[in-house]
């Protein structure tokens, strides 16, 4: 067999395998906004055949990113009125009552993950509404991040809480409570480094105070989702390229 035939055969086989390489980015937004309404894209226009909200804008940016040459599928795992307790892995639920067991429903804890996954995690106001303290919120997020890291899953967690105008509608106690959660999470992220943990953009920054970024004051608008996706890509793109390189290398050997 000639070298040319060998090369053509390799290209055909590589192309066939490459077509099967569809990766997932999943959004495990624990309790963002009004109980995962932002995870589900509330405030964005819903277009046929496209995921709503942050997923849509991230997908568009990934497809246009010249350094990313593998297809990525983006899924929303939003669940209305869920808390950080609801997203705890079953192995970490000892003593926790009333959990929706969303981690178990979303992932198979007993087997290896089929795809390379990137999980994006936010934390919002539902913990406050359900009487969960800032300290417990941090503990729950810490448990979730460590389990995902042990699985080898790249996890992005966004610092802070968006400065949406409607936060004042929840009352002063909610505002101070969220400030405490932001402080605790920021301190923990500064003190703990994991190979599979990345910190997303600072969504409680001054840039996220503009009212045009929000729909009805309590969810991101189209502009808000677009800006969040753009800021996210600064951190996400190097990770996508790294996974791409590691994956393609398996087939080039």
Short mmCIF file of C-alpha atoms in Angstrom, two decimals, residues 125 128-129 161 166-182:
data_model
loop_
_atom_site.label_atom_id
_atom_site.label_comp_id
_atom_site.label_asym_id
_atom_site.label_seq_id
_atom_site.Cartn_x
_atom_site.Cartn_y
_atom_site.Cartn_z
CA UNK A 125 -31.28 34.38 45.41
CA UNK A 128 -31.91 33.24 50.55
CA UNK A 129 -35.61 32.64 49.93
CA UNK A 161 -24.05 38.41 41.82
CA UNK A 166 -34.61 44.53 40.74
CA UNK A 167 -32.46 43.28 43.60
CA UNK A 168 -33.90 46.07 45.74
CA UNK A 169 -37.37 44.54 45.32
CA UNK A 170 -36.25 41.57 47.41
CA UNK A 171 -35.51 43.82 50.37
CA UNK A 172 -32.46 45.11 52.19
CA UNK A 173 -31.91 41.80 53.97
CA UNK A 174 -31.58 40.04 50.61
CA UNK A 175 -29.09 42.65 49.37
CA UNK A 176 -26.88 42.28 52.45
CA UNK A 177 -27.26 38.49 52.33
CA UNK A 178 -26.07 38.36 48.73
CA UNK A 179 -23.15 40.65 49.55
CA UNK A 180 -22.10 38.18 52.24
CA UNK A 181 -22.35 35.23 49.82
CA UNK A 182 -20.25 37.11 47.29
#
